[in-house]
GROMACS .gro file of C-alpha atoms in nm:
model
  495
    1MET     CA    1  17.127  28.657  17.977
    2LYS     CA    2  16.875  28.709  18.265
    3ARG     CA    3  16.608  28.824  18.017
    4ILE     CA    4  16.646  28.532  17.784
    5PRO     CA    5  16.432  28.299  17.976
    6LEU     CA    6  16.131  28.546  17.993
    7ILE     CA    7  16.170  28.651  17.631
    8ALA     CA    8  16.183  28.291  17.515
    9ALA     CA    9  15.878  28.202  17.718
   10LEU     CA   10  15.674  28.485  17.591
   11LEU     CA   11  15.767  28.403  17.238
   12THR     CA   12  15.667  28.038  17.301
   13LEU     CA   13  15.339  28.153  17.443
   14ALA     CA   14  15.257  28.376  17.143
   15MET     CA   15  15.348  28.093  16.899
   16HIS     CA   16  15.115  27.847  17.068
   17LEU     CA   17  14.836  28.102  17.111
   18VAL     CA   18  14.830  28.164  16.735
   19ALA     CA   19  14.880  27.802  16.616
   20ASN     CA   20  14.693  27.592  16.870
   21PRO     CA   21  14.330  27.680  16.819
   22HIS     CA   22  14.286  27.506  16.480
   23TYR     CA   23  14.085  27.196  16.355
   24GLY     CA   24  13.872  27.142  16.658
   25PHE     CA   25  13.843  26.997  17.007
   26PHE     CA   26  14.036  26.673  17.053
   27ARG     CA   27  13.818  26.379  17.193
   28ASP     CA   28  13.994  26.393  17.529
   29GLU     CA   29  13.951  26.762  17.564
   30LEU     CA   30  13.573  26.719  17.523
   31TYR     CA   31  13.574  26.459  17.787
   32PHE     CA   32  13.785  26.679  18.025
   33ILE     CA   33  13.546  26.949  17.997
   34VAL     CA   34  13.250  26.724  18.083
   35CYS     CA   35  13.444  26.575  18.379
   36GLY     CA   36  13.546  26.919  18.500
   37PHE     CA   37  13.185  27.039  18.514
   38ARG     CA   38  13.118  26.738  18.736
   39PRO     CA   39  13.404  26.807  18.988
   40ASP     CA   40  13.523  26.519  19.197
   41TRP     CA   41  13.838  26.406  19.360
   42GLY     CA   42  13.917  26.164  19.082
   43TYR     CA   43  13.792  25.990  18.771
   44VAL     CA   44  13.830  25.652  18.615
   45ASP     CA   45  14.114  25.763  18.384
   46GLN     CA   46  14.274  26.053  18.542
   47PRO     CA   47  14.313  26.264  18.861
   48PRO     CA   48  14.109  26.598  18.889
   49VAL     CA   49  14.349  26.884  18.779
   50VAL     CA   50  14.326  26.873  18.415
   51PRO     CA   51  13.935  26.831  18.395
   52LEU     CA   52  13.908  27.128  18.654
   53LEU     CA   53  14.138  27.348  18.441
   54SER     CA   54  13.957  27.246  18.119
   55ALA     CA   55  13.607  27.332  18.258
   56GLY     CA   56  13.731  27.656  18.401
   57SER     CA   57  13.839  27.765  18.059
   58GLN     CA   58  13.475  27.712  17.940
   59LEU     CA   59  13.301  27.905  18.214
   60PHE     CA   60  13.197  28.185  17.982
   61GLY     CA   61  13.103  27.961  17.678
   62THR     CA   62  13.254  27.708  17.451
   63SER     CA   63  13.591  27.837  17.333
   64LEU     CA   64  13.873  27.631  17.161
   65PHE     CA   65  14.098  27.933  17.197
   66LEU     CA   66  14.068  27.962  17.572
   67LEU     CA   67  14.103  27.582  17.606
   68ARG     CA   68  14.420  27.567  17.407
   69ALA     CA   69  14.553  27.868  17.593
   70LEU     CA   70  14.605  27.620  17.880
   71PRO     CA   71  14.878  27.419  17.702
   72ALA     CA   72  15.019  27.734  17.562
   73LEU     CA   73  15.085  27.854  17.912
   74PHE     CA   74  15.238  27.533  18.019
   75ALA     CA   75  15.455  27.525  17.720
   76ALA     CA   76  15.580  27.884  17.799
   77GLY     CA   77  15.646  27.772  18.154
   78CYS     CA   78  15.852  27.473  18.031
   79VAL     CA   79  16.074  27.701  17.825
   80TYR     CA   80  16.123  27.936  18.110
   81VAL     CA   81  16.213  27.668  18.371
   82THR     CA   82  16.434  27.488  18.127
   83CYS     CA   83  16.633  27.802  18.065
   84LEU     CA   84  16.658  27.851  18.438
   85LEU     CA   85  16.776  27.493  18.485
   86ALA     CA   86  17.051  27.552  18.219
   87ILE     CA   87  17.161  27.858  18.427
   88GLU     CA   88  17.154  27.660  18.743
   89LEU     CA   89  17.373  27.390  18.597
   90GLY     CA   90  17.633  27.642  18.490
   91GLY     CA   91  17.530  27.736  18.144
   92GLY     CA   92  17.599  28.062  17.968
   93THR     CA   93  17.414  28.261  17.711
   94PHE     CA   94  17.466  28.014  17.433
   95ALA     CA   95  17.341  27.718  17.658
   96VAL     CA   96  17.033  27.919  17.765
   97VAL     CA   97  16.937  28.015  17.398
   98LEU     CA   98  16.982  27.647  17.271
   99SER     CA   99  16.787  27.521  17.569
  100ALA     CA  100  16.510  27.762  17.497
  101LEU     CA  101  16.491  27.658  17.125
  102LEU     CA  102  16.482  27.284  17.199
  103ALA     CA  103  16.227  27.308  17.478
  104ALA     CA  104  16.006  27.526  17.260
  105LEU     CA  105  16.042  27.308  16.935
  106MET     CA  106  16.126  26.953  17.019
  107PRO     CA  107  15.827  26.757  16.880
  108ILE     CA  108  15.718  26.575  17.188
  109LEU     CA  109  15.724  26.886  17.411
  110ASN     CA  110  15.570  27.091  17.129
  111ALA     CA  111  15.286  26.833  17.114
  112PHE     CA  112  15.226  26.861  17.488
  113GLY     CA  113  15.187  27.240  17.452
  114THR     CA  114  14.941  27.213  17.166
  115LYS     CA  115  14.635  27.047  17.302
  116VAL     CA  116  14.505  26.981  17.655
  117SER     CA  117  14.624  26.646  17.799
  118THR     CA  118  14.725  26.497  18.138
  119ASP     CA  119  15.089  26.536  18.022
  120MET     CA  120  15.044  26.915  18.000
  121PRO     CA  121  15.103  27.013  18.365
  122GLY     CA  122  15.415  26.803  18.377
  123LEU     CA  123  15.553  27.000  18.091
  124PHE     CA  124  15.617  27.274  18.352
  125LEU     CA  125  15.618  27.085  18.680
  126TRP     CA  126  15.873  26.803  18.603
  127PRO     CA  127  16.154  27.040  18.507
  128LEU     CA  128  16.054  27.275  18.794
  129ILE     CA  129  16.108  26.990  19.041
  130ALA     CA  130  16.448  26.924  18.887
  131LEU     CA  131  16.532  27.284  18.902
  132LEU     CA  132  16.453  27.306  19.273
  133ILE     CA  133  16.662  26.988  19.332
  134ALA     CA  134  16.954  27.146  19.134
  135ARG     CA  135  16.926  27.459  19.344
  136ILE     CA  136  16.935  27.258  19.671
  137ALA     CA  137  17.239  27.052  19.539
  138ASN     CA  138  17.406  27.385  19.474
  139GLY     CA  139  17.365  27.495  19.824
  140ALA     CA  140  17.026  27.671  19.831
  141ASN     CA  141  16.799  27.656  20.145
  142PRO     CA  142  16.681  27.295  20.181
  143ARG     CA  143  16.332  27.441  20.269
  144LEU     CA  144  16.294  27.423  19.880
  145TRP     CA  145  16.214  27.058  19.933
  146ILE     CA  146  15.873  27.167  20.052
  147TRP     CA  147  15.809  27.355  19.723
  148ALA     CA  148  15.943  27.047  19.526
  149GLY     CA  149  15.692  26.838  19.716
  150VAL     CA  150  15.401  27.069  19.639
  151ALA     CA  151  15.482  27.070  19.271
  152PHE     CA  152  15.507  26.687  19.291
  153GLY     CA  153  15.170  26.661  19.453
  154VAL     CA  154  15.003  26.898  19.208
  155CYS     CA  155  15.147  26.706  18.920
  156ALA     CA  156  15.024  26.379  19.085
  157GLU     CA  157  14.679  26.520  19.069
  158ALA     CA  158  14.726  26.561  18.697
  159LYS     CA  159  14.886  26.226  18.591
  160TYR     CA  160  14.996  25.929  18.791
  161THR     CA  161  15.312  25.875  18.584
  162VAL     CA  162  15.482  26.136  18.793
  163PHE     CA  163  15.537  25.864  19.054
  164PHE     CA  164  15.771  25.695  18.817
  165TYR     CA  165  15.952  26.029  18.778
  166GLY     CA  166  15.967  26.065  19.137
  167ALA     CA  167  16.110  25.714  19.199
  168ALA     CA  168  16.373  25.792  18.918
  169LEU     CA  169  16.465  26.117  19.068
  170LEU     CA  170  16.518  25.949  19.409
  171ALA     CA  171  16.719  25.664  19.254
  172GLY     CA  172  16.933  25.933  19.072
  173LEU     CA  173  17.002  26.111  19.397
  174LEU     CA  174  17.081  25.799  19.601
  175LEU     CA  175  17.305  25.650  19.338
  176THR     CA  176  17.530  25.956  19.331
  177PRO     CA  177  17.703  26.205  19.577
  178ALA     CA  178  17.389  26.421  19.557
  179ARG     CA  179  17.238  26.172  19.806
  180ARG     CA  180  17.363  26.415  20.072
  181ILE     CA  181  17.075  26.656  19.996
  182VAL     CA  182  16.794  26.411  20.102
  183LYS     CA  183  16.965  26.380  20.441
  184THR     CA  184  16.749  26.658  20.595
  185PRO     CA  185  16.420  26.694  20.765
  186TRP     CA  186  16.309  26.926  20.486
  187PHE     CA  187  16.321  26.638  20.241
  188ALA     CA  188  16.070  26.445  20.462
  189ALA     CA  189  15.856  26.770  20.481
  190GLY     CA  190  15.852  26.784  20.105
  191VAL     CA  191  15.747  26.417  20.082
  192ALA     CA  192  15.466  26.494  20.339
  193ALA     CA  193  15.345  26.775  20.130
  194ALA     CA  194  15.346  26.567  19.813
  195VAL     CA  195  15.147  26.286  19.983
  196ALA     CA  196  14.899  26.530  20.136
  197ILE     CA  197  14.814  26.689  19.801
  198ALA     CA  198  14.807  26.350  19.601
  199LEU     CA  199  14.610  26.157  19.870
  200PRO     CA  200  14.257  26.264  19.777
  201SER     CA  201  14.277  26.105  19.425
  202PHE     CA  202  14.401  25.785  19.565
  203VAL     CA  203  14.123  25.783  19.825
  204TRP     CA  204  13.873  25.820  19.541
  205GLN     CA  205  14.039  25.540  19.341
  206SER     CA  206  14.029  25.310  19.646
  207ALA     CA  207  13.672  25.393  19.718
  208HIS     CA  208  13.574  25.308  19.356
  209GLY     CA  209  13.772  24.978  19.337
  210TRP     CA  210  14.074  25.120  19.160
  211PRO     CA  211  13.923  25.161  18.818
  212PHE     CA  212  14.241  25.316  18.684
  213LEU     CA  213  14.438  25.003  18.723
  214GLU     CA  214  14.153  24.818  18.540
  215MET     CA  215  14.165  25.065  18.263
  216ILE     CA  216  14.542  25.039  18.227
  217HIS     CA  217  14.518  24.657  18.219
  218ASN     CA  218  14.253  24.673  17.956
  219GLN     CA  219  14.449  24.923  17.740
  220GLN     CA  220  14.754  24.711  17.741
  221GLN     CA  221  14.555  24.407  17.636
  222THR     CA  222  14.368  24.581  17.350
  223GLU     CA  223  14.501  24.922  17.246
  224VAL     CA  224  14.860  24.995  17.357
  225VAL     CA  225  15.156  24.912  17.114
  226ILE     CA  226  15.404  24.713  17.327
  227HIS     CA  227  15.758  24.785  17.216
  228SER     CA  228  16.071  24.581  17.298
  229PRO     CA  229  16.331  24.749  17.520
  230LEU     CA  230  16.538  24.861  17.218
  231GLY     CA  231  16.213  24.951  17.031
  232TYR     CA  232  16.113  25.180  17.318
  233VAL     CA  233  16.447  25.352  17.318
  234VAL     CA  234  16.426  25.402  16.942
  235GLN     CA  235  16.079  25.547  16.989
  236GLN     CA  236  16.226  25.809  17.222
  237ILE     CA  237  16.476  25.916  16.952
  238LEU     CA  238  16.181  25.941  16.704
  239ILE     CA  239  15.944  26.142  16.913
  240THR     CA  240  16.225  26.399  17.003
  241ASN     CA  241  16.330  26.430  16.632
  242PRO     CA  242  16.613  26.182  16.527
  243ILE     CA  243  16.843  26.482  16.451
  244LEU     CA  244  16.764  26.687  16.765
  245ALA     CA  245  16.789  26.375  16.970
  246ALA     CA  246  17.161  26.389  16.924
  247ILE     CA  247  17.170  26.689  17.160
  248TRP     CA  248  16.983  26.523  17.452
  249ILE     CA  249  17.191  26.208  17.405
  250PHE     CA  250  17.499  26.411  17.418
  251GLY     CA  251  17.353  26.566  17.734
  252LEU     CA  252  17.281  26.214  17.879
  253VAL     CA  253  17.648  26.109  17.828
  254TYR     CA  254  17.772  26.447  17.967
  255ALA     CA  255  17.558  26.405  18.279
  256PHE     CA  256  17.723  26.068  18.362
  257VAL     CA  257  18.081  26.220  18.294
  258ARG     CA  258  18.016  26.508  18.539
  259PRO     CA  259  17.973  26.388  18.902
  260GLU     CA  260  17.756  26.693  18.990
  261LEU     CA  261  17.504  26.610  18.705
  262ARG     CA  262  17.517  26.231  18.738
  263TRP     CA  263  17.183  26.228  18.928
  264ILE     CA  264  17.015  26.361  18.606
  265GLY     CA  265  17.165  26.081  18.398
  266TRP     CA  266  17.044  25.809  18.642
  267THR     CA  267  16.705  25.975  18.657
  268TYR     CA  268  16.657  25.940  18.297
  269VAL     CA  269  16.794  25.580  18.275
  270VAL     CA  270  16.581  25.457  18.569
  271LEU     CA  271  16.258  25.640  18.435
  272ILE     CA  272  16.299  25.476  18.092
  273ALA     CA  273  16.361  25.136  18.250
  274CYS     CA  274  16.039  25.181  18.464
  275MET     CA  275  15.843  25.286  18.155
  276ILE     CA  276  15.971  24.980  17.966
  277ALA     CA  277  15.890  24.741  18.242
  278GLY     CA  278  15.543  24.899  18.269
  279HIS     CA  279  15.469  24.878  17.904
  280ALA     CA  280  15.403  25.258  17.885
  281ARG     CA  281  15.316  25.448  17.583
  282ASN     CA  282  15.613  25.596  17.404
  283TYR     CA  283  15.524  25.955  17.506
  284TYR     CA  284  15.474  25.900  17.883
  285PRO     CA  285  15.834  25.995  17.967
  286GLY     CA  286  15.823  26.301  17.739
  287ASP     CA  287  15.822  26.558  18.022
  288VAL     CA  288  16.176  26.457  18.128
  289TYR     CA  289  16.351  26.584  17.825
  290PRO     CA  290  16.396  26.945  17.949
  291LEU     CA  291  16.651  26.795  18.193
  292LEU     CA  292  16.849  26.642  17.925
  293ILE     CA  293  16.812  26.947  17.690
  294ALA     CA  294  16.969  27.159  17.959
  295CYS     CA  295  17.255  26.920  18.008
  296GLY     CA  296  17.307  26.880  17.627
  297ALA     CA  297  17.325  27.257  17.579
  298LEU     CA  298  17.572  27.292  17.852
  299ALA     CA  299  17.780  27.010  17.706
  300ILE     CA  300  17.791  27.173  17.374
  301GLU     CA  301  17.875  27.512  17.526
  302ARG     CA  302  18.167  27.357  17.713
  303THR     CA  303  18.302  27.158  17.430
  304ALA     CA  304  18.588  27.369  17.294
  305ALA     CA  305  18.586  27.191  16.946
  306LEU     CA  306  18.226  27.313  16.910
  307THR     CA  307  18.275  27.672  16.997
  308ARG     CA  308  18.319  27.793  16.641
  309PHE     CA  309  17.994  27.606  16.533
  310ARG     CA  310  17.767  27.766  16.792
  311THR     CA  311  17.572  27.989  16.549
  312ALA     CA  312  17.555  27.698  16.292
  313ILE     CA  313  17.412  27.468  16.566
  314VAL     CA  314  17.139  27.710  16.668
  315THR     CA  315  17.041  27.784  16.311
  316ALA     CA  316  17.033  27.416  16.238
  317VAL     CA  317  16.813  27.341  16.532
  318ALA     CA  318  16.573  27.614  16.436
  319VAL     CA  319  16.557  27.511  16.067
  320ILE     CA  320  16.511  27.132  16.156
  321SER     CA  321  16.252  27.210  16.409
  322MET     CA  322  16.049  27.416  16.156
  323LEU     CA  323  16.027  27.117  15.935
  324THR     CA  324  15.841  26.915  16.193
  325LEU     CA  325  15.595  27.185  16.312
  326PRO     CA  326  15.316  27.105  16.068
  327PHE     CA  327  15.305  26.757  16.209
  328VAL     CA  328  15.270  26.895  16.555
  329PHE     CA  329  15.073  27.214  16.521
  330PRO     CA  330  14.725  27.176  16.367
  331VAL     CA  331  14.776  27.449  16.110
  332MET     CA  332  14.830  27.267  15.769
  333ALA     CA  333  14.542  27.198  15.543
  334GLU     CA  334  14.423  26.842  15.592
  335ALA     CA  335  14.479  26.735  15.233
  336GLN     CA  336  14.835  26.870  15.230
  337LEU     CA  337  14.909  26.707  15.568
  338ALA     CA  338  14.780  26.368  15.440
  339ALA     CA  339  14.991  26.380  15.131
  340ALA     CA  340  15.304  26.483  15.339
  341ILE     CA  341  15.249  26.192  15.577
  342GLU     CA  342  15.197  25.944  15.298
  343THR     CA  343  15.521  26.075  15.127
  344GLY     CA  344  15.707  26.042  15.451
  345GLN     CA  345  15.573  25.688  15.520
  346ARG     CA  346  15.693  25.577  15.181
  347LEU     CA  347  16.035  25.718  15.222
  348VAL     CA  348  16.091  25.604  15.588
  349SER     CA  349  15.916  25.291  15.714
  350LEU     CA  350  15.892  25.418  16.074
  351HIS     CA  351  15.570  25.482  16.276
  352LEU     CA  352  15.495  25.670  16.594
  353ASN     CA  353  15.160  25.502  16.662
  354THR     CA  354  15.082  25.443  17.018
  355THR     CA  355  14.747  25.266  16.952
  356ARG     CA  356  14.672  24.966  16.746
  357ASN     CA  357  14.463  25.003  16.433
  358ASP     CA  358  14.557  25.369  16.386
  359GLU     CA  359  14.460  25.403  16.018
  360SER     CA  360  14.391  25.777  16.000
  361PRO     CA  361  14.548  25.957  15.694
  362ILE     CA  362  14.635  26.263  15.916
  363THR     CA  363  14.755  26.094  16.235
  364GLN     CA  364  14.526  25.988  16.518
  365ILE     CA  365  14.574  26.313  16.713
  366PHE     CA  366  14.459  26.537  16.435
  367ALA     CA  367  14.189  26.298  16.314
  368ASP     CA  368  14.037  26.299  16.662
  369MET     CA  369  13.991  26.677  16.623
  370HIS     CA  370  13.747  26.621  16.338
  371GLY     CA  371  13.382  26.519  16.309
  372TRP     CA  372  13.246  26.601  16.645
  373PRO     CA  373  13.017  26.902  16.555
  374GLN     CA  374  12.885  26.706  16.262
  375LEU     CA  375  12.816  26.407  16.472
  376THR     CA  376  12.625  26.616  16.729
  377ALA     CA  377  12.425  26.777  16.452
  378THR     CA  378  12.329  26.438  16.317
  379VAL     CA  379  12.227  26.317  16.661
  380ALA     CA  380  12.020  26.627  16.713
  381ARG     CA  381  11.832  26.566  16.386
  382VAL     CA  382  11.743  26.211  16.487
  383TYR     CA  383  11.648  26.314  16.843
  384ASP     CA  384  11.430  26.605  16.720
  385ALA     CA  385  11.261  26.387  16.464
  386LEU     CA  386  11.121  26.160  16.744
  387PRO     CA  387  10.757  26.207  16.851
  388PRO     CA  388  10.731  26.432  17.158
  389ASP     CA  389  10.629  26.144  17.383
  390GLN     CA  390  10.915  25.939  17.275
  391ARG     CA  391  11.168  26.231  17.289
  392ALA     CA  392  11.077  26.287  17.661
  393ARG     CA  393  11.183  25.934  17.740
  394ALA     CA  394  11.473  25.907  17.490
  395ALA     CA  395  11.820  25.848  17.629
  396ILE     CA  396  12.127  25.918  17.396
  397LEU     CA  397  12.372  25.631  17.435
  398ALA     CA  398  12.725  25.680  17.288
  399ARG     CA  399  12.973  25.407  17.243
  400ASN     CA  400  13.267  25.594  17.382
  401PHE     CA  401  13.358  25.907  17.587
  402GLY     CA  402  13.463  26.102  17.280
  403GLU     CA  403  13.114  26.079  17.123
  404ALA     CA  404  12.938  26.135  17.457
  405GLY     CA  405  13.166  26.440  17.531
  406ALA     CA  406  13.091  26.586  17.188
  407ILE     CA  407  12.718  26.558  17.245
  408ASP     CA  408  12.747  26.708  17.595
  409VAL     CA  409  12.960  27.004  17.485
  410TYR     CA  410  12.804  27.074  17.141
  411GLY     CA  411  12.466  26.948  17.226
  412LYS     CA  412  12.375  27.240  17.456
  413ALA     CA  413  12.316  27.459  17.139
  414TYR     CA  414  12.061  27.197  17.020
  415GLY     CA  415  11.892  27.137  17.352
  416LEU     CA  416  12.005  26.780  17.378
  417PRO     CA  417  12.003  26.599  17.711
  418PRO     CA  418  12.331  26.476  17.861
  419ALA     CA  419  12.464  26.168  17.688
  420LEU     CA  420  12.509  25.826  17.849
  421SER     CA  421  12.798  25.583  17.781
  422GLY     CA  422  12.939  25.286  17.940
  423GLN     CA  423  13.299  25.403  17.894
  424ASN     CA  424  13.517  25.519  18.187
  425ASN     CA  425  13.359  25.786  18.402
  426TYR     CA  426  13.046  25.800  18.201
  427TRP     CA  427  12.971  25.455  18.341
  428ILE     CA  428  13.034  25.579  18.688
  429TRP     CA  429  12.769  25.850  18.638
  430GLY     CA  430  12.517  25.585  18.554
  431PRO     CA  431  12.187  25.582  18.350
  432ARG     CA  432  12.068  25.905  18.518
  433GLY     CA  433  11.707  25.790  18.553
  434TYR     CA  434  11.630  25.660  18.201
  435ASP     CA  435  11.444  25.340  18.163
  436GLY     CA  436  11.566  25.232  17.825
  437SER     CA  437  11.224  25.242  17.665
  438VAL     CA  438  11.368  25.474  17.379
  439VAL     CA  439  11.734  25.493  17.305
  440VAL     CA  440  11.915  25.692  17.046
  441GLU     CA  441  12.227  25.481  17.002
  442VAL     CA  442  12.533  25.656  16.867
  443ASN     CA  443  12.771  25.431  16.669
  444GLY     CA  444  12.560  25.126  16.731
  445ARG     CA  445  12.291  24.910  16.571
  446CYS     CA  446  12.072  24.838  16.873
  447GLY     CA  447  12.083  24.467  16.910
  448PRO     CA  448  11.899  24.156  17.056
  449ASP     CA  449  11.850  24.334  17.394
  450PHE     CA  450  11.590  24.557  17.244
  451ARG     CA  451  11.242  24.445  17.136
  452SER     CA  452  11.252  24.665  16.813
  453GLN     CA  453  11.465  24.912  16.639
  454ARG     CA  454  11.514  25.144  16.343
  455VAL     CA  455  11.869  25.078  16.249
  456ALA     CA  456  12.087  25.343  16.085
  457VAL     CA  457  11.833  25.623  16.090
  458ALA     CA  458  12.131  25.855  16.000
  459ARG     CA  459  12.488  25.837  15.931
  460LEU     CA  460  12.784  26.052  15.992
  461HIS     CA  461  13.070  26.092  15.733
  462ASP     CA  462  13.380  26.301  15.786
  463ARG     CA  463  13.678  26.237  15.552
  464TRP     CA  464  13.933  26.343  15.817
  465ALA     CA  465  13.789  26.198  16.119
  466MET     CA  466  13.918  25.872  16.268
  467PRO     CA  467  13.781  25.577  16.065
  468ALA     CA  468  13.597  25.441  16.380
  469GLU     CA  469  13.411  25.775  16.398
  470SER     CA  470  13.339  25.825  16.029
  471ARG     CA  471  13.024  25.665  15.869
  472VAL     CA  472  12.891  25.573  16.208
  473PRO     CA  473  12.529  25.473  16.232
  474ILE     CA  474  12.280  25.667  16.453
  475SER     CA  475  12.004  25.417  16.542
  476VAL     CA  476  11.667  25.439  16.742
  477CYS     CA  477  11.614  25.150  16.971
  478TYR     CA  478  11.282  25.070  17.151
  479GLY     CA  479  11.204  24.857  17.450
  480LEU     CA  480  11.515  24.749  17.637
  481LYS     CA  481  11.417  24.397  17.770
  482GLU     CA  482  11.525  24.485  18.124
  483PRO     CA  483  11.541  24.823  18.310
  484LEU     CA  484  11.825  25.027  18.202
  485ALA     CA  485  11.960  25.052  18.568
  486ARG     CA  486  11.978  24.667  18.572
  487TYR     CA  487  12.125  24.639  18.234
  488TRP     CA  488  12.390  24.905  18.305
  489PRO     CA  489  12.662  24.690  18.442
  490LYS     CA  490  12.683  24.508  18.100
  491LEU     CA  491  12.791  24.846  17.940
  492LYS     CA  492  13.098  24.887  18.163
  493THR     CA  493  13.405  24.966  17.952
  494PHE     CA  494  13.716  25.092  18.130
  495ILE     CA  495  13.967  25.160  17.857
   0.00000   0.00000   0.00000
């Protein structure tokens, strides 16, 4: 049994290394790379860890394989730690094997291990924190609180939602007999370690007027699908696979039945309540499911009536999981994927959209992996066609960070200057000395703020890209009526 966690982790790593690097860079991945090459203690929309990791993977050239190796490693780490958690909770070989399968193949966890995102580090660190707490509860040296604090702090420098998780964990401990393990100076030391590591990003946010909070407010007003409490719970079942969800639900019930596991049950309940109250996207609590997976596998192993069905359960989990893989891994031909999604939507009128106006035929995630090289090539043709004196003054202004990120990452091969945008951290970086006399506007039609323009000099079309990024105009605008530096505040878009 001791070898199962390592073997399962290595198999998961191999699976992701083969499957992940397809289609192309996701829009956020392009933006992460650009941010990481401009290192800072924080950014408008995320702390610094994920951008730094993303940029680090590209130090030797643009490589989708090396970038996607990052989530592959975190996915493998998730499987490994989930297996160890199952063992720590008292599980045997069956519980460990089932935990490994579910952690590797459950859709939401699989998705976090497929592309770079701010949820990616939590894939490993959230269950690691729970494992350390479980070991302390089982009598291990309370000095482990320091390592739990370090893990928490690093995770906070990747995504702020870990604070909801931390609050839920603390509530789970205080509401159960496990509260005894926080009555130690080492718990305070762990909190101090977490605060020390997380603090720089909060100092950056404070120094810049808390742009993250402004962005979240704007997202909830215009983009995020707000679910009712019941709807949010239903979404949790859908993103974990309605059939596989039965196992973590069984684990949740079992956690409340067993006093020594009750802190895990309360952790989940409080976390989901916090997410509902905060109008969070449906996938934000996704990193918590390894805890319930371990509990569910343990519950099945200890249920005598299910003993004879162990092989059937493992086989069913593997088969059912394989049916969902093409919708998580970017490996299916786009036309086949679009046909499969259309068929599924006709049969089951359920949607997993997290943003409004998501009209892509192949899901928003996969659609946003298309069109970026073509967009950059189109912009390069327009830019290179300008007379030399205009080209020397021309700024490339993109509507959003995805377009700007694509131009910055792919544009190096064309000799393009860094792109400008008013969205998120691009706005923080400012107009970079351009005066606005010549602007190549990406996905725009100039406007009354310019004295003259040549609208829609070129257009991009990509069948599989997001509709908002397909058939976009590339325009050349002349003579901004006021200096770009003075005009810049009007472009601010934190969303």
